[in-house]
Amino acid sequence: MRWQHRADGYVWAVPDPGEDLTFEQAVRQADEHGCERLDLEALQATLVDGEPRAVAVLGPASADGRLTVEVSDDGLTAVLHVEPPGARKPRLSHDDVDRALRDAGVRLGVDRNLLATLPLDRPGSYQVASGWPPTEGRPGFLEYEVSVDHELRHRVRDDGSVDFHSVARMPNVRAGQLLAVLVPPLPGVPGRDVHGEVIEAPAGEPAVFPEGDNVWVSDDGTRLHAGIDGLLEIVGEKVSVRPDLVVEGDVDFSTGSIDFAGDVIVHGSVLPDFFVTATGKVVVLGDVDHARIDASTMVWIRGALVGDRARVRCNGNVKIGTVREGRVEAGDSVVVEHETLGAEILAGVRLVLPSSRNRLAGGVVHAGVEVIAGEIGSIAGIPTEITIGRSPQEVELLALLTAELREHSTVLERVLATTTPLRQEPERIAELQGRRREAADRLLELEASLRRRVGEIADRLRQLDRPELDEQPGRVVARQVMRRSVRVRSGADVVTTTRDQFRVVATRVNGRLTVVPLAQQPAAEPAPAAPLAQPSWAIRG
């Protein structure tokens, strides 16, 4: 009798022709073969009619060991699955492993160190071979030949007045100008799978010109040119040349508020509660009345900024005819052509009222370097606050961080009132169950989070709150008169005028903030940036 262990898990009894076995002999052979759950009736039927039948299952002790190699679909890895034999069967050997790998066609990237230490006496799966994937070629790309940076050049004369004939450079392009060049892709590096076969590397994807409006591609398809004179605009995957956005009248209900990627010119006024936002410059020929202007490079308002809800914010320079209340923020300088009354002005470099007849009265001014005006303060003694020597943005950041530190510290104190007893007696936490334990864990996590944040804010404040920064040179120039009730601050020093003083400057003398006659001021160090010049693209009329 032959005993076959088939894939379905059953042992089949297959009679040998001419063999004459008794039932007892057949049962003994089945037992010696390691059969379990022997079906005696099926065995008896096989002895009678000679037909093969499933008569038992093979016991674990008689199971053969199996080594199966599984190669991934991409051919880059081979995993060996080990099923050790039963106690009655011979042990698996490393020769069996080599044979299994050969049968699976694995020839490359075999980890021989792993195979030498592979345990074959217990079940397991092991990655025993690895190929290397192909490296995709570098894709093609666009190499731009133009810049979109905004630059503003201007000059301050020795007497503090401003030369408005300096040149302003804007990011315009000319018709036919080369904008970008198409760089072709590079081929990739082939890989190998565990069978030793080459895996071809895909070439880099070629780039395509993201054509937008008013551009054209050269005949050979490699160069992008401007089709018109205008402003270069790159938005996502589109390159365009577009003219300035021009609003012929007011920004009001007929137009709605404006949010534009480029430059905006408003021939009228911006009416209450509307806004104009631009990624370039904003020019308003009329007034900004209780409205908001946001620009990246420059703001020029030929009329007045009016109202306590009026706001102007710009990373570069700001030029305004008149400011009455409202708030002006400039990363660079602010120029006011006539007067500013009761306004809040934050200038990263300087605030300049260029004429000796200009007036700065009331309100609050922060300027990084200097403030220049004809008349500062008012006859009526309205308080005028001026801070110089530090970036106003930095001053505001210090205030915000200080407030946040105070708030977080207050919350931390309240949390510590609960968590300190818990940390001092850990056994109390261990006794808590269910929701009480979850609440305690959350409080401890909140304490840790608050401690981290308080430490971060304290570190940032130490970086910002450096006394030497408060000693930076700066000045407040009154080219005609500085009225009483003008308060000038530089670092920790404060001076307040108690009477009208003519042609004076508030500056540091021998390390102290002092108001001295303009003719006696110390020699000024070179200023880091000049105030706003008259732009060459100014609209006349």
XYZ file of C-alpha atoms in Angstrom:
541
model
C 0.000 0.000 0.000
C 1.266 3.470 -0.905
C 0.323 6.462 1.216
C 0.081 9.844 -0.508
C -0.124 13.179 1.336
C -2.026 15.407 -1.055
C -2.492 19.179 -1.189
C -5.985 18.957 0.295
C -4.449 17.783 3.580
C -5.725 14.208 3.396
C -3.737 10.991 3.193
C -4.836 8.737 0.337
C -4.430 4.994 0.366
C -3.290 3.741 -3.075
C -3.078 -0.134 -3.366
C -0.079 -1.623 -5.168
C -1.160 -4.118 -7.886
C -0.493 -7.675 -6.825
C 0.020 -6.729 -3.165
C -2.098 -8.830 -0.803
C -2.613 -7.045 2.502
C -4.862 -7.924 5.351
C -6.881 -5.250 7.001
C -4.717 -5.424 10.125
C -1.533 -4.985 8.065
C -2.993 -1.981 6.289
C -3.930 -0.387 9.613
C -0.400 -0.989 10.924
C 1.139 0.638 7.833
C -1.148 3.676 8.198
C -0.075 4.085 11.789
C 3.620 3.811 10.839
C 3.113 6.452 8.167
C 1.800 8.863 10.820
C -1.853 8.836 9.812
C -4.409 10.188 12.242
C -8.242 10.010 12.308
C -8.138 6.849 10.199
C -11.389 6.116 8.352
C -11.535 2.309 8.800
C -14.532 1.845 6.488
C -12.803 3.743 3.651
C -9.638 1.687 4.179
C -11.613 -1.548 4.090
C -13.347 -0.453 0.857
C -9.981 0.300 -0.751
C -8.710 -3.182 0.145
C -11.830 -4.698 -1.387
C -12.179 -2.785 -4.665
C -8.587 -1.488 -5.126
C -9.729 2.152 -5.645
C -7.605 4.981 -4.067
C -9.395 6.828 -1.288
C -8.813 9.520 1.293
C -8.598 7.519 4.476
C -6.877 9.769 7.048
C -5.040 13.002 7.775
C -1.300 13.245 8.349
C -0.249 13.940 11.933
C 2.032 16.906 12.716
C 4.901 14.627 13.637
C 4.902 13.121 10.154
C 4.480 16.381 8.159
C 7.227 17.169 5.697
C 9.119 20.440 6.017
C 8.351 23.041 3.357
C 10.330 25.971 1.982
C 8.363 28.366 -0.210
C 9.885 31.347 -2.010
C 7.529 34.221 -2.816
C 8.778 36.829 -5.287
C 6.995 40.206 -5.276
C 5.085 41.314 -8.349
C 7.745 43.879 -9.206
C 10.497 41.282 -8.794
C 12.419 43.453 -6.308
C 12.055 41.248 -3.217
C 12.034 37.519 -2.456
C 10.551 36.198 0.809
C 11.307 32.718 2.143
C 8.486 31.054 4.102
C 9.706 28.296 6.444
C 7.441 25.482 7.642
C 9.610 23.068 9.719
C 9.004 19.265 9.465
C 7.456 17.048 12.106
C 9.513 15.062 14.579
C 9.441 11.956 12.371
C 10.774 13.755 9.311
C 14.352 14.844 8.539
C 15.290 18.441 9.354
C 15.493 21.142 6.707
C 19.012 22.158 5.667
C 20.597 25.195 4.081
C 21.023 23.077 0.954
C 17.226 22.868 0.873
C 17.115 26.682 1.073
C 19.534 27.047 -1.846
C 17.481 24.560 -3.848
C 14.255 26.479 -3.128
C 15.847 29.748 -4.254
C 17.156 28.136 -7.458
C 13.755 26.609 -8.202
C 12.187 30.078 -7.782
C 14.772 31.586 -10.118
C 16.253 33.900 -7.462
C 19.817 34.703 -8.499
C 20.540 38.305 -7.542
C 20.737 40.220 -4.283
C 20.623 37.159 -2.000
C 21.484 38.005 1.606
C 24.011 35.276 2.370
C 24.657 36.542 5.889
C 20.978 36.122 6.684
C 20.858 32.651 5.132
C 23.818 31.505 7.274
C 21.905 32.306 10.476
C 18.396 31.441 9.284
C 16.477 29.343 11.857
C 14.904 26.404 9.987
C 13.400 24.706 13.047
C 10.541 27.133 13.559
C 7.984 28.800 11.274
C 8.844 32.179 9.869
C 9.053 34.437 6.842
C 12.251 36.233 5.840
C 13.182 38.631 3.066
C 16.221 36.845 1.701
C 16.874 38.716 -1.550
C 16.463 42.250 -2.863
C 16.928 43.807 -6.258
C 17.331 47.507 -6.852
C 14.637 49.659 -8.412
C 15.254 51.864 -11.401
C 15.834 55.580 -10.877
C 13.491 57.738 -12.865
C 15.138 60.299 -15.071
C 15.153 63.945 -14.074
C 12.055 65.612 -15.469
C 12.285 68.574 -17.744
C 11.687 71.998 -16.223
C 11.285 75.647 -17.040
C 14.199 77.982 -16.420
C 12.891 81.501 -16.041
C 14.934 84.316 -17.588
C 13.126 87.176 -15.833
C 12.608 88.311 -12.266
C 9.386 89.444 -10.614
C 11.095 91.381 -7.825
C 10.001 94.956 -7.108
C 12.734 97.511 -6.421
C 12.349 101.138 -5.393
C 15.249 103.596 -5.551
C 15.133 106.966 -3.800
C 17.460 109.517 -2.170
C 17.375 111.838 0.845
C 19.072 115.226 0.500
C 21.389 116.532 3.211
C 18.659 118.813 4.614
C 16.262 115.899 5.072
C 14.043 116.668 2.090
C 13.236 113.971 -0.453
C 14.295 113.795 -4.089
C 11.120 112.637 -5.802
C 12.835 112.286 -9.214
C 14.553 109.043 -8.348
C 13.765 106.032 -10.537
C 11.217 103.370 -9.602
C 11.701 99.929 -11.165
C 8.675 97.744 -11.666
C 8.540 94.092 -12.821
C 7.303 94.843 -16.324
C 8.292 92.921 -19.452
C 8.483 94.077 -23.042
C 6.821 92.505 -26.074
C 9.075 89.783 -27.485
C 11.171 89.497 -24.293
C 12.394 85.980 -23.443
C 10.556 84.771 -20.341
C 11.565 81.122 -19.923
C 13.570 78.325 -21.562
C 12.447 74.684 -21.682
C 15.160 72.369 -20.277
C 14.790 68.779 -21.634
C 14.512 65.744 -19.330
C 17.360 63.313 -18.569
C 17.237 59.479 -18.911
C 16.926 57.306 -15.819
C 19.174 54.582 -14.344
C 17.972 50.957 -14.934
C 17.417 48.591 -12.025
C 17.635 44.782 -11.555
C 15.156 42.326 -10.086
C 16.003 39.257 -7.983
C 15.968 37.107 -11.132
C 18.776 39.247 -12.527
C 16.571 40.786 -15.184
C 17.024 44.436 -16.143
C 14.222 46.811 -15.112
C 14.098 49.662 -17.545
C 14.082 53.149 -16.014
C 11.436 55.597 -17.195
C 12.802 58.761 -18.682
C 11.989 62.044 -16.977
C 8.728 63.611 -17.990
C 9.210 66.471 -20.414
C 8.051 69.862 -19.229
C 5.521 71.838 -21.184
C 5.151 75.567 -21.402
C 2.332 76.687 -19.097
C 0.991 79.157 -21.607
C -1.361 81.809 -20.335
C -2.480 85.079 -21.862
C -0.340 87.270 -24.106
C 2.678 84.928 -24.477
C 4.000 82.876 -27.423
C 6.330 79.897 -27.949
C 9.249 79.870 -30.396
C 9.099 77.684 -33.506
C 11.408 75.056 -31.989
C 9.170 74.834 -28.898
C 11.928 75.657 -26.390
C 11.477 79.356 -25.559
C 8.581 81.355 -24.137
C 8.256 85.034 -25.026
C 6.076 87.934 -23.923
C 3.409 88.895 -26.427
C 2.771 92.422 -25.112
C 4.272 95.024 -22.832
C 2.912 94.513 -19.357
C 3.178 92.846 -15.964
C 4.500 89.283 -15.747
C 2.198 87.012 -13.757
C 3.022 83.439 -12.711
C 0.099 81.699 -11.018
C 0.302 77.955 -10.476
C 1.038 76.387 -13.872
C 0.218 79.411 -15.963
C 2.490 82.211 -17.197
C 0.813 85.341 -18.510
C 1.631 88.919 -19.329
C -1.185 91.184 -18.381
C -1.661 94.934 -18.200
C -2.431 96.639 -14.909
C -5.932 96.262 -13.527
C -7.492 99.702 -13.942
C -10.707 100.747 -12.174
C -12.004 103.757 -14.072
C -14.165 105.067 -11.216
C -14.642 104.336 -7.538
C -14.322 101.010 -5.770
C -17.889 100.751 -4.598
C -20.967 98.597 -4.962
C -20.662 98.621 -8.744
C -17.271 96.905 -8.621
C -17.166 95.138 -5.283
C -13.916 94.761 -3.364
C -10.808 93.866 -5.364
C -8.309 91.072 -4.783
C -5.864 91.055 -7.673
C -2.568 89.275 -8.466
C -0.691 92.211 -9.931
C -0.922 96.012 -9.809
C -4.157 97.956 -9.309
C -4.838 101.553 -10.342
C -8.065 103.193 -9.101
C -8.967 106.405 -10.901
C -11.545 107.297 -8.267
C -11.803 106.642 -4.509
C -12.210 103.545 -2.347
C -15.473 103.960 -0.469
C -16.255 102.878 3.120
C -15.937 99.187 4.016
C -14.500 98.113 0.641
C -10.942 96.871 0.220
C -8.276 96.612 -2.471
C -5.680 93.850 -2.158
C -2.862 93.409 -4.676
C 0.312 91.372 -4.935
C 2.032 94.340 -6.595
C 1.382 98.040 -6.122
C -1.858 99.937 -5.494
C -2.411 103.469 -6.809
C -5.546 105.403 -5.787
C -6.049 108.789 -7.440
C -8.826 109.788 -5.044
C -9.392 109.127 -1.324
C -9.512 106.010 0.828
C -12.509 106.612 3.098
C -12.928 104.139 5.986
C -11.586 101.465 3.623
C -8.619 99.090 3.469
C -5.628 98.846 1.132
C -3.187 95.898 1.158
C -0.248 95.706 -1.239
C 3.020 93.873 -1.497
C 5.397 96.377 -3.059
C 3.996 99.908 -2.870
C 0.897 102.018 -2.076
C 0.310 105.517 -3.425
C -2.854 107.411 -2.418
C -2.964 110.820 -4.092
C -5.899 111.994 -1.975
C -6.526 111.409 1.731
C -6.741 108.419 4.015
C -9.766 109.235 6.152
C -11.516 107.669 9.129
C -10.750 105.478 12.133
C -11.579 102.340 10.082
C -9.162 103.264 7.296
C -6.208 100.924 6.933
C -3.163 100.766 4.661
C -0.681 97.904 4.828
C 2.319 97.367 2.549
C 5.576 95.418 2.708
C 7.355 98.209 0.832
C 6.806 101.987 0.710
C 3.635 104.035 1.197
C 2.943 107.533 -0.139
C -0.243 109.411 0.867
C -1.468 112.970 0.316
C -3.118 113.446 3.747
C -3.805 111.115 6.674
C -6.689 111.849 8.997
C -7.006 109.110 11.603
C -6.689 105.496 10.432
C -3.634 103.243 10.462
C -0.714 102.962 8.030
C 1.767 100.051 8.137
C 4.836 100.009 5.874
C 7.704 97.558 5.854
C 9.884 100.358 4.455
C 9.038 104.099 4.563
C 5.940 106.314 4.642
C 5.788 109.695 2.859
C 2.894 112.068 3.623
C 2.714 115.017 1.216
C 0.587 117.367 3.354
C -0.299 116.444 6.943
C -1.173 113.583 9.279
C -3.718 114.151 12.051
C -4.524 111.675 14.834
C -3.271 108.672 12.863
C -1.340 105.553 13.808
C 1.672 105.146 11.516
C 4.119 102.248 11.606
C 7.126 102.673 9.307
C 9.857 100.062 9.187
C 12.435 102.714 8.196
C 11.105 106.285 8.355
C 8.134 108.633 8.212
C 8.808 111.701 6.041
C 6.652 114.788 5.532
C 8.959 116.382 2.924
C 7.868 120.030 2.975
C 8.824 122.374 5.797
C 5.144 123.364 5.945
C 3.935 119.799 6.594
C 2.335 118.960 9.945
C 2.341 115.839 12.121
C -0.223 116.314 14.871
C -1.604 113.824 17.372
C -1.723 110.080 17.038
C 1.016 107.486 17.410
C 4.085 106.964 15.228
C 6.564 104.057 15.255
C 9.566 104.395 12.953
C 12.628 102.189 12.735
C 15.074 105.023 11.907
C 13.634 108.525 11.840
C 10.666 110.887 11.576
C 10.980 114.115 9.549
C 8.297 116.826 9.394
C 7.938 120.580 9.259
C 5.720 120.911 12.345
C 5.337 118.177 14.962
C 2.535 118.426 17.526
C -0.314 120.946 17.682
C -0.896 124.399 19.086
C -3.705 122.966 21.206
C -1.246 120.567 22.877
C -2.846 117.391 21.541
C -0.509 114.544 22.661
C 1.690 113.197 19.887
C 3.507 109.888 20.579
C 6.630 109.004 18.560
C 8.789 105.892 19.017
C 12.036 105.447 17.071
C 14.997 103.084 16.950
C 13.222 99.764 16.531
C 11.139 98.130 13.844
C 7.473 98.717 14.757
C 6.713 95.177 13.680
C 9.229 93.960 16.249
C 7.716 96.200 18.908
C 4.260 94.800 18.206
C 5.605 91.245 18.215
C 7.170 91.878 21.627
C 3.823 93.110 22.934
C 1.931 90.140 21.497
C 4.426 87.611 22.863
C 4.390 89.285 26.268
C 0.584 89.103 26.384
C 0.631 85.470 25.262
C 3.241 84.613 27.903
C 1.117 86.240 30.579
C -1.986 84.327 29.461
C -0.223 80.941 29.267
C 1.490 81.490 32.615
C -1.863 82.224 34.276
C -3.384 79.029 32.884
C -0.269 77.061 33.880
C -0.561 78.273 37.477
C -4.163 77.040 37.624
C -3.214 73.672 36.160
C -0.272 73.293 38.559
C -2.617 73.742 41.497
C -4.159 70.396 40.502
C -1.240 68.517 38.961
C 1.420 69.270 41.621
C -0.266 67.116 44.317
C -0.723 64.331 41.757
C 2.959 64.347 40.788
C 4.030 64.471 44.450
C 1.952 61.391 45.247
C 2.122 59.077 42.186
C 0.164 56.404 44.015
C -2.887 58.657 43.872
C -2.771 58.558 40.056
C -2.463 54.762 40.100
C -5.613 54.572 42.242
C -7.682 56.610 39.808
C -9.940 54.702 37.427
C -11.993 55.378 34.308
C -12.817 58.991 33.522
C -10.956 60.331 36.549
C -7.736 58.719 35.334
C -8.321 60.099 31.808
C -8.923 63.581 33.250
C -5.707 63.381 35.300
C -3.711 62.251 32.262
C -5.136 65.113 30.196
C -4.196 67.637 32.892
C -0.634 66.315 33.036
C -0.385 66.483 29.234
C -1.765 70.054 29.313
C 0.813 71.006 31.943
C 3.634 69.634 29.775
C 2.294 71.440 26.708
C 1.965 74.742 28.580
C 5.487 74.411 29.991
C 6.864 73.880 26.490
C 4.996 76.864 25.061
C 5.959 79.157 27.950
C 9.606 78.145 27.438
C 9.403 78.807 23.697
C 7.866 82.262 24.224
C 10.433 83.123 26.899
C 13.269 82.134 24.563
C 11.803 84.241 21.756
C 11.385 87.220 24.080
C 15.020 86.923 25.175
C 16.051 87.010 21.512
C 13.929 90.103 20.802
C 14.322 91.992 24.057
C 17.970 92.961 23.605
C 18.889 96.286 25.259
C 21.542 97.041 22.659
C 18.802 97.328 20.005
C 17.264 100.185 21.972
C 20.519 102.105 21.607
C 20.326 102.182 17.796
C 20.691 105.671 16.270
C 17.464 107.390 15.345
C 16.027 110.867 15.242
C 12.871 112.973 15.125
C 13.402 116.126 13.031
C 11.129 119.173 13.317
C 12.301 121.410 10.471
C 10.129 124.313 11.735
C 8.735 123.664 15.214
C 8.166 120.882 17.752
C 5.112 121.828 19.812
C 4.487 121.055 23.472
C 3.091 117.621 24.474
C 5.224 115.732 21.950
C 6.467 112.537 23.571
C 9.480 110.855 21.941
C 10.641 107.403 23.010
C 13.825 105.544 22.042
C 14.373 102.320 23.962
C 14.008 103.078 27.664
C 14.576 106.832 27.153
C 11.617 109.214 26.900
C 11.519 112.976 26.414
C 8.360 115.094 26.475
C 8.321 118.680 25.243
C 6.796 121.220 27.614
C 7.020 124.202 25.282
C 7.328 124.985 21.596
C 10.872 124.518 20.279
C 11.931 125.670 16.833
C 14.093 123.788 14.326
C 15.041 120.962 16.687
C 15.837 117.282 16.535
C 15.278 114.595 19.160
C 18.252 112.235 18.992
C 20.832 110.512 21.144
C 23.598 112.743 22.460
C 26.263 110.985 24.511
C 23.993 107.950 24.758
C 20.932 109.845 26.043
C 17.818 110.890 24.129
C 17.863 114.680 23.960
C 16.137 117.493 22.056
C 18.774 119.785 20.545
C 18.771 122.508 17.873
C 18.852 121.073 14.387
C 22.134 122.822 13.629
C 23.786 121.164 16.660
C 22.784 117.571 16.052
C 25.612 115.026 16.011
C 26.932 113.793 12.681
C 24.444 111.220 11.465
C 25.524 107.721 10.594
C 24.562 106.465 7.109
C 20.869 105.612 7.092
C 19.920 102.079 5.984
C 17.314 103.127 3.438
C 15.982 106.290 1.875
C 12.337 107.406 1.895
C 9.992 107.015 -1.006
C 10.825 108.697 -4.301
C 8.458 110.091 -6.875
C 7.774 107.010 -9.062
C 8.582 107.276 -12.740
C 5.267 105.680 -13.633
C 3.282 108.332 -11.735
C -0.038 109.268 -13.312
C -0.126 112.942 -14.070
C -3.156 115.153 -13.887
